[in-house]
PDB file of C-alpha atoms in Angstrom:
ATOM      1  CA  MET P 404       9.747 -40.092   0.462  1.00 34.00           C
ATOM      2  CA  SER P 405      11.023 -36.980  -1.437  1.00 36.00           C
ATOM      3  CA  GLY P 406       9.814 -33.695  -3.147  1.00 35.00           C
ATOM      4  CA  ILE P 407       6.542 -32.737  -2.423  1.00 39.00           C
ATOM      5  CA  ASN P 408       6.069 -35.300   0.669  1.00 42.00           C
ATOM      6  CA  ASP P 409       9.038 -34.413   2.246  1.00 38.00           C
ATOM      7  CA  LEU P 410       8.465 -31.002   2.263  1.00 40.00           C
ATOM      8  CA  MET P 411       4.689 -31.968   3.943  1.00 48.00           C
ATOM      9  CA  MET P 412       6.412 -33.980   6.737  1.00 45.00           C
ATOM     10  CA  GLU P 413       8.249 -30.884   7.746  1.00 76.00           C
ATOM     11  CA  ILE P 414       5.170 -29.092   7.874  1.00 85.00           C
ATOM     12  CA  THR P 415       4.668 -27.062  11.492  1.00 89.00           C
ATOM     13  CA  PRO P 416       1.900 -25.050  13.228  1.00 93.00           C
ATOM     14  CA  ARG P 417       3.025 -21.905  12.038  1.00 92.00           C
ATOM     15  CA  VAL P 418       3.097 -23.181   8.475  1.00 91.00           C
ATOM     16  CA  LEU P 419       0.090 -24.209   8.669  1.00 93.00           C
ATOM     17  CA  LEU P 420      -1.424 -20.879   9.585  1.00 94.00           C
ATOM     18  CA  LYS P 421       1.165 -19.338   7.187  1.00 93.00           C
ATOM     19  CA  ALA P 422      -1.070 -21.456   4.771  1.00 94.00           C
ATOM     20  CA  TYR P 423      -4.555 -20.641   5.582  1.00 96.00           C
ATOM     21  CA  ALA P 424      -3.698 -16.542   5.347  1.00 96.00           C
ATOM     22  CA  SER P 425      -2.486 -17.472   1.577  1.00 94.00           C
ATOM     23  CA  GLY P 426      -5.627 -19.355   1.147  1.00 95.00           C
ATOM     24  CA  ILE P 427      -5.195 -23.097   0.844  1.00 94.00           C
ATOM     25  CA  PHE P 428      -4.988 -25.885   3.683  1.00 93.00           C
ATOM     26  CA  PRO P 429      -3.701 -28.985   3.671  1.00 90.00           C
ATOM     27  CA  MET P 430      -5.607 -32.897   3.402  1.00 88.00           C
ATOM     28  CA  ALA P 431      -4.447 -36.242   2.751  1.00 84.00           C
ATOM     29  CA  GLU P 432      -5.502 -39.323   0.792  1.00 83.00           C
ATOM     30  CA  SER P 433      -6.510 -41.568   3.691  1.00 78.00           C
ATOM     31  CA  SER P 434      -6.134 -41.973   7.408  1.00 74.00           C
ATOM     32  CA  THR P 435      -2.836 -43.734   6.984  1.00 76.00           C
ATOM     33  CA  ASP P 436      -1.451 -41.692   4.321  1.00 77.00           C
ATOM     34  CA  PRO P 437       1.753 -40.231   5.965  1.00 77.00           C
ATOM     35  CA  GLY P 438       1.843 -37.428   3.271  1.00 80.00           C
ATOM     36  CA  MET P 439      -0.415 -34.473   2.657  1.00 85.00           C
ATOM     37  CA  PHE P 440      -1.060 -31.890  -0.222  1.00 87.00           C
ATOM     38  CA  TRP P 441      -1.952 -28.630  -0.960  1.00 90.00           C
ATOM     39  CA  VAL P 442      -5.144 -27.220  -1.362  1.00 91.00           C
ATOM     40  CA  GLU P 443      -6.740 -24.168  -3.670  1.00 92.00           C
ATOM     41  CA  PRO P 444      -9.543 -24.337  -4.843  1.00 92.00           C
ATOM     42  CA  GLU P 445     -11.018 -22.167  -7.961  1.00 94.00           C
ATOM     43  CA  LEU P 446     -14.153 -21.640  -6.415  1.00 95.00           C
ATOM     44  CA  ARG P 447     -14.127 -21.634  -3.458  1.00 96.00           C
ATOM     45  CA  GLY P 448     -17.297 -22.289  -0.494  1.00 96.00           C
ATOM     46  CA  ILE P 449     -17.923 -19.714   1.919  1.00 97.00           C
ATOM     47  CA  ILE P 450     -21.173 -19.417   3.357  1.00 97.00           C
ATOM     48  CA  PRO P 451     -21.903 -15.131   4.126  1.00 97.00           C
ATOM     49  CA  LEU P 452     -22.396 -14.321   7.414  1.00 97.00           C
ATOM     50  CA  ASP P 453     -24.725 -11.803   6.582  1.00 95.00           C
ATOM     51  CA  GLU P 454     -27.388 -14.335   4.371  1.00 94.00           C
ATOM     52  CA  PHE P 455     -26.929 -17.634   6.781  1.00 96.00           C
ATOM     53  CA  HIS P 456     -30.175 -18.891   6.442  1.00 94.00           C
ATOM     54  CA  VAL P 457     -31.394 -21.573   9.163  1.00 94.00           C
ATOM     55  CA  PRO P 458     -34.208 -23.900   7.862  1.00 94.00           C
ATOM     56  CA  LYS P 459     -37.396 -23.764  10.038  1.00 94.00           C
ATOM     57  CA  ARG P 460     -37.764 -27.256  11.226  1.00 95.00           C
ATOM     58  CA  LEU P 461     -33.704 -26.745  12.256  1.00 95.00           C
ATOM     59  CA  MET P 462     -34.888 -23.518  13.850  1.00 95.00           C
ATOM     60  CA  ARG P 463     -37.610 -25.789  16.012  1.00 95.00           C
ATOM     61  CA  THR P 464     -34.786 -27.442  17.108  1.00 94.00           C
ATOM     62  CA  VAL P 465     -32.083 -24.824  18.310  1.00 95.00           C
ATOM     63  CA  ARG P 466     -34.866 -23.243  20.123  1.00 95.00           C
ATOM     64  CA  GLN P 467     -36.093 -26.571  22.119  1.00 94.00           C
ATOM     65  CA  GLY P 468     -32.880 -26.181  23.208  1.00 94.00           C
ATOM     66  CA  ILE P 469     -32.128 -30.545  22.788  1.00 95.00           C
ATOM     67  CA  PHE P 470     -28.572 -30.021  23.261  1.00 97.00           C
ATOM     68  CA  GLU P 471     -26.089 -28.536  25.534  1.00 97.00           C
ATOM     69  CA  LEU P 472     -23.539 -26.210  23.618  1.00 97.00           C
ATOM     70  CA  ARG P 473     -19.953 -26.233  24.803  1.00 97.00           C
ATOM     71  CA  VAL P 474     -16.566 -25.267  23.120  1.00 97.00           C
ATOM     72  CA  ASP P 475     -13.184 -26.665  23.345  1.00 97.00           C
ATOM     73  CA  THR P 476     -14.299 -28.829  26.041  1.00 97.00           C
ATOM     74  CA  ALA P 477     -13.534 -32.283  23.624  1.00 97.00           C
ATOM     75  CA  PHE P 478     -10.994 -31.052  20.749  1.00 98.00           C
ATOM     76  CA  SER P 479      -9.488 -34.346  20.792  1.00 96.00           C
ATOM     77  CA  ASP P 480     -13.071 -36.841  20.472  1.00 97.00           C
ATOM     78  CA  VAL P 481     -14.354 -34.004  17.869  1.00 97.00           C
ATOM     79  CA  ILE P 482     -11.661 -34.738  15.281  1.00 96.00           C
ATOM     80  CA  ALA P 483     -11.319 -38.085  15.659  1.00 94.00           C
ATOM     81  CA  LEU P 484     -15.079 -38.040  15.150  1.00 94.00           C
ATOM     82  CA  CYS P 485     -15.052 -36.018  12.268  1.00 92.00           C
ATOM     83  CA  ALA P 486     -12.878 -38.385  10.912  1.00 90.00           C
ATOM     84  CA  GLU P 487     -14.867 -41.726  12.145  1.00 86.00           C
ATOM     85  CA  ARG P 488     -15.178 -44.128   8.689  1.00 69.00           C
ATOM     86  CA  SER P 489     -19.463 -44.412   8.052  1.00 60.00           C
ATOM     87  CA  THR P 490     -21.480 -45.730   5.435  1.00 54.00           C
ATOM     88  CA  ASP P 491     -21.114 -42.761   4.157  1.00 58.00           C
ATOM     89  CA  ARG P 492     -17.930 -42.018   4.215  1.00 53.00           C
ATOM     90  CA  LYS P 493     -15.351 -45.110   3.578  1.00 56.00           C
ATOM     91  CA  GLU P 494     -12.527 -42.728   3.830  1.00 61.00           C
ATOM     92  CA  THR P 495     -11.443 -40.263   5.086  1.00 74.00           C
ATOM     93  CA  TRP P 496      -8.595 -37.283   4.614  1.00 78.00           C
ATOM     94  CA  ILE P 497      -8.395 -37.144   8.904  1.00 87.00           C
ATOM     95  CA  SER P 498      -5.021 -38.821   8.911  1.00 88.00           C
ATOM     96  CA  ASP P 499      -3.087 -39.008  12.273  1.00 88.00           C
ATOM     97  CA  ARG P 500      -0.751 -36.488  10.816  1.00 89.00           C
ATOM     98  CA  ILE P 501      -3.481 -33.816  10.182  1.00 91.00           C
ATOM     99  CA  ASN P 502      -5.074 -34.719  13.662  1.00 92.00           C
ATOM    100  CA  GLN P 503      -1.047 -34.078  15.311  1.00 92.00           C
ATOM    101  CA  LEU P 504      -1.091 -30.522  13.225  1.00 94.00           C
ATOM    102  CA  TYR P 505      -4.291 -29.439  14.106  1.00 95.00           C
ATOM    103  CA  THR P 506      -4.311 -30.574  17.556  1.00 97.00           C
ATOM    104  CA  GLU P 507      -1.115 -28.227  18.128  1.00 97.00           C
ATOM    105  CA  LEU P 508      -2.788 -25.276  17.022  1.00 97.00           C
ATOM    106  CA  HIS P 509      -5.800 -26.538  18.215  1.00 98.00           C
ATOM    107  CA  HIS P 510      -3.543 -26.300  21.890  1.00 97.00           C
ATOM    108  CA  MET P 511      -2.292 -22.918  20.530  1.00 97.00           C
ATOM    109  CA  GLY P 512      -5.864 -21.123  20.577  1.00 97.00           C
ATOM    110  CA  HIS P 513      -5.916 -21.210  16.536  1.00 97.00           C
ATOM    111  CA  CYS P 514      -7.927 -24.405  16.332  1.00 98.00           C
ATOM    112  CA  HIS P 515     -11.506 -24.603  18.016  1.00 98.00           C
ATOM    113  CA  SER P 516     -14.577 -27.139  18.529  1.00 98.00           C
ATOM    114  CA  ILE P 517     -18.160 -26.471  18.815  1.00 98.00           C
ATOM    115  CA  GLU P 518     -19.659 -29.308  20.324  1.00 98.00           C
ATOM    116  CA  CYS P 519     -23.360 -31.012  21.342  1.00 98.00           C
ATOM    117  CA  TRP P 520     -23.857 -32.774  24.536  1.00 98.00           C
ATOM    118  CA  GLN P 521     -26.912 -34.333  24.689  1.00 97.00           C
ATOM    119  CA  ASP P 522     -27.542 -36.762  27.883  1.00 95.00           C
ATOM    120  CA  GLY P 523     -23.136 -36.365  29.221  1.00 95.00           C
ATOM    121  CA  LYS P 524     -22.521 -37.638  25.589  1.00 97.00           C
ATOM    122  CA  LEU P 525     -21.115 -36.244  22.928  1.00 98.00           C
ATOM    123  CA  ALA P 526     -23.897 -35.908  19.981  1.00 97.00           C
ATOM    124  CA  GLY P 527     -22.246 -34.064  17.095  1.00 97.00           C
ATOM    125  CA  GLY P 528     -19.938 -31.507  16.816  1.00 97.00           C
ATOM    126  CA  LEU P 529     -17.464 -29.221  14.190  1.00 97.00           C
ATOM    127  CA  TYR P 530     -14.250 -28.243  14.460  1.00 97.00           C
ATOM    128  CA  GLY P 531     -12.232 -24.745  12.136  1.00 97.00           C
ATOM    129  CA  VAL P 532      -9.084 -23.246  12.405  1.00 98.00           C
ATOM    130  CA  ARG P 533      -9.507 -19.516  13.565  1.00 98.00           C
ATOM    131  CA  LEU P 534      -7.079 -16.574  12.419  1.00 97.00           C
ATOM    132  CA  GLY P 535      -8.290 -13.019  12.561  1.00 97.00           C
ATOM    133  CA  GLY P 536     -11.743 -12.165  11.238  1.00 98.00           C
ATOM    134  CA  ALA P 537     -11.735 -15.940   9.503  1.00 98.00           C
ATOM    135  CA  PHE P 538     -12.857 -19.380  10.477  1.00 98.00           C
ATOM    136  CA  PHE P 539     -11.799 -22.157   8.372  1.00 98.00           C
ATOM    137  CA  GLY P 540     -14.629 -24.814   8.915  1.00 96.00           C
ATOM    138  CA  GLU P 541     -12.829 -28.473   8.490  1.00 95.00           C
ATOM    139  CA  SER P 542     -15.367 -31.208   9.724  1.00 94.00           C
ATOM    140  CA  MET P 543     -18.269 -31.761  11.647  1.00 94.00           C
ATOM    141  CA  PHE P 544     -20.267 -34.799  12.524  1.00 94.00           C
ATOM    142  CA  SER P 545     -23.241 -36.119  13.839  1.00 94.00           C
ATOM    143  CA  ARG P 546     -24.172 -38.968  16.535  1.00 94.00           C
ATOM    144  CA  ALA P 547     -27.676 -37.643  16.770  1.00 95.00           C
ATOM    145  CA  ARG P 548     -29.699 -36.152  14.206  1.00 95.00           C
ATOM    146  CA  ASP P 549     -29.499 -32.446  13.519  1.00 95.00           C
ATOM    147  CA  ALA P 550     -26.202 -32.106  15.874  1.00 97.00           C
ATOM    148  CA  SER P 551     -23.687 -30.878  13.912  1.00 96.00           C
ATOM    149  CA  LYS P 552     -26.245 -28.522  12.153  1.00 96.00           C
ATOM    150  CA  VAL P 553     -27.217 -27.287  15.366  1.00 97.00           C
ATOM    151  CA  ALA P 554     -23.068 -26.805  15.806  1.00 97.00           C
ATOM    152  CA  LEU P 555     -22.817 -25.029  12.726  1.00 97.00           C
ATOM    153  CA  VAL P 556     -26.091 -22.854  13.923  1.00 97.00           C
ATOM    154  CA  HIS P 557     -24.193 -21.591  17.183  1.00 97.00           C
ATOM    155  CA  LEU P 558     -21.290 -21.108  15.297  1.00 98.00           C
ATOM    156  CA  VAL P 559     -22.329 -18.743  12.551  1.00 97.00           C
ATOM    157  CA  ASP P 560     -24.181 -17.017  15.876  1.00 97.00           C
ATOM    158  CA  ARG P 561     -20.446 -16.963  18.011  1.00 97.00           C
ATOM    159  CA  LEU P 562     -18.628 -15.663  14.478  1.00 98.00           C
ATOM    160  CA  THR P 563     -21.411 -12.840  13.835  1.00 97.00           C
ATOM    161  CA  ALA P 564     -21.580 -12.250  17.555  1.00 97.00           C
ATOM    162  CA  GLY P 565     -17.553 -11.535  17.468  1.00 97.00           C
ATOM    163  CA  GLY P 566     -17.263  -9.525  14.356  1.00 98.00           C
ATOM    164  CA  PHE P 567     -15.953 -12.181  12.438  1.00 98.00           C
ATOM    165  CA  GLU P 568     -16.093 -11.486   8.743  1.00 97.00           C
ATOM    166  CA  LEU P 569     -15.441 -14.704   6.699  1.00 98.00           C
ATOM    167  CA  LEU P 570     -16.684 -18.200   7.069  1.00 98.00           C
ATOM    168  CA  ASP P 571     -14.319 -20.968   4.756  1.00 97.00           C
ATOM    169  CA  THR P 572     -16.126 -24.117   4.210  1.00 96.00           C
ATOM    170  CA  GLN P 573     -14.083 -24.915   1.545  1.00 93.00           C
ATOM    171  CA  PHE P 574     -15.953 -26.931  -0.685  1.00 90.00           C
ATOM    172  CA  ASN P 575     -19.630 -26.319  -1.307  1.00 89.00           C
ATOM    173  CA  THR P 576     -21.835 -29.002  -0.606  1.00 87.00           C
ATOM    174  CA  SER P 577     -25.920 -29.534  -0.772  1.00 86.00           C
ATOM    175  CA  HIS P 578     -25.731 -30.016   2.874  1.00 87.00           C
ATOM    176  CA  LEU P 579     -23.744 -26.235   3.139  1.00 92.00           C
ATOM    177  CA  ARG P 580     -26.130 -24.735   0.233  1.00 92.00           C
ATOM    178  CA  GLN P 581     -29.012 -24.947   2.389  1.00 93.00           C
ATOM    179  CA  PHE P 582     -27.605 -22.753   4.625  1.00 95.00           C
ATOM    180  CA  GLY P 583     -26.751 -20.114   2.260  1.00 94.00           C
ATOM    181  CA  ALA P 584     -23.769 -21.562   1.558  1.00 95.00           C
ATOM    182  CA  VAL P 585     -22.222 -19.862  -2.382  1.00 96.00           C
ATOM    183  CA  GLU P 586     -18.850 -20.864  -4.121  1.00 97.00           C
ATOM    184  CA  ILE P 587     -17.346 -17.475  -5.299  1.00 97.00           C
ATOM    185  CA  PRO P 588     -14.150 -16.871  -7.610  1.00 97.00           C
ATOM    186  CA  LYS P 589     -10.566 -17.711  -5.887  1.00 96.00           C
ATOM    187  CA  VAL P 590      -9.246 -13.839  -6.941  1.00 96.00           C
ATOM    188  CA  ASP P 591     -12.763 -12.671  -4.809  1.00 97.00           C
ATOM    189  CA  TYR P 592     -11.873 -15.214  -2.022  1.00 97.00           C
ATOM    190  CA  GLU P 593      -8.534 -13.985  -1.890  1.00 97.00           C
ATOM    191  CA  TYR P 594      -9.983 -10.159  -1.670  1.00 97.00           C
ATOM    192  CA  LEU P 595     -12.506 -11.265   1.027  1.00 98.00           C
ATOM    193  CA  LEU P 596      -9.820 -12.825   3.215  1.00 98.00           C
ATOM    194  CA  ALA P 597      -7.402 -10.063   2.755  1.00 98.00           C
ATOM    195  CA  ASN P 598      -9.969  -8.259   4.454  1.00 98.00           C
ATOM    196  CA  ALA P 599     -10.431 -11.103   7.294  1.00 98.00           C
ATOM    197  CA  LEU P 600      -7.078 -11.259   8.064  1.00 98.00           C
ATOM    198  CA  GLU P 601      -7.077  -7.415   9.415  1.00 97.00           C
ATOM    199  CA  VAL P 602     -10.114  -7.858  11.439  1.00 96.00           C
ATOM    200  CA  GLU P 603      -9.698  -7.770  15.535  1.00 95.00           C
ATOM    201  CA  ALA P 604     -12.640 -10.439  15.748  1.00 97.00           C
ATOM    202  CA  ASP P 605     -13.653 -12.195  19.413  1.00 97.00           C
ATOM    203  CA  PHE P 606     -14.264 -15.539  18.956  1.00 97.00           C
ATOM    204  CA  PHE P 607     -15.471 -15.394  22.966  1.00 96.00           C
ATOM    205  CA  ALA P 608     -18.100 -13.259  22.468  1.00 94.00           C
ATOM    206  CA  ILE P 609     -20.486 -15.428  23.475  1.00 89.00           C
ATOM    207  CA  ASP P 610     -19.792 -17.159  26.466  1.00 83.00           C
ATOM    208  CA  THR P 611     -20.890 -20.674  26.871  1.00 75.00           C
ATOM    209  CA  SER P 612     -19.435 -21.542  30.344  1.00 66.00           C
ATOM    210  CA  SER P 613     -22.600 -20.357  32.142  1.00 50.00           C
TER     211      SER P 613
END
C-alpha cells in the first residue's frame, strides 16, 4: 500500500478535525477496506436549521413520546448499527478504521450519538461530528419505525437550542428532502462553514438526563 492509502492510514483524530474544518470528510470503499479516501462534494447537502420541516405524522409520533431520547450513552453501539448491512444496504462505508477514528473523536468530545430507546432497547439513532457551531451528520439507523427520524428531530432541536448555525448532511437524499434538506454549491458551503466554525455553540443546551 502506498501513496494516498499510506497517508490515509496515518490519519489521527486531530487531522480528521482539520479535514472537517476544510470541508472534506473520509469514506471507505467497504467495511473491510483498510484505506480511506477524501470526499469534497461539488454540491453539499445541508438542512437549514431555520427551515427544518417535520411531517405531520412524524410530529404526532414525537409528541406521543414513544421513544426515550438519550445522548452519548451507547456511542459504540450506534456506530456499529449504522455500519450493519441490510436488505437496502449491501455494503457500508463505515470501516473498522473509520469506527476507530470516530470513537476516538467521541472520547475527545467531538463526536456524538443521538439515541432512541424503546423498552430498554436501542431502537434507532444517529451520530455525527461537532466542531464550533457546525454539526456534520454521518449516519443513522432504525430498528423501529421512525426511530432515526425522531433522533433527527431531537438533533435539530438540540442544535437550535445550542446556537448552532450549520447542519451538514454531506449528501442530499429523498429521505432528507422531506425535512427540508437542500444542496448548495461548494463555494456557498465553504462560506457557511467558515462562519459556523467561529460560533461557540452549546451541544448540551438541552439536558436529557432528567
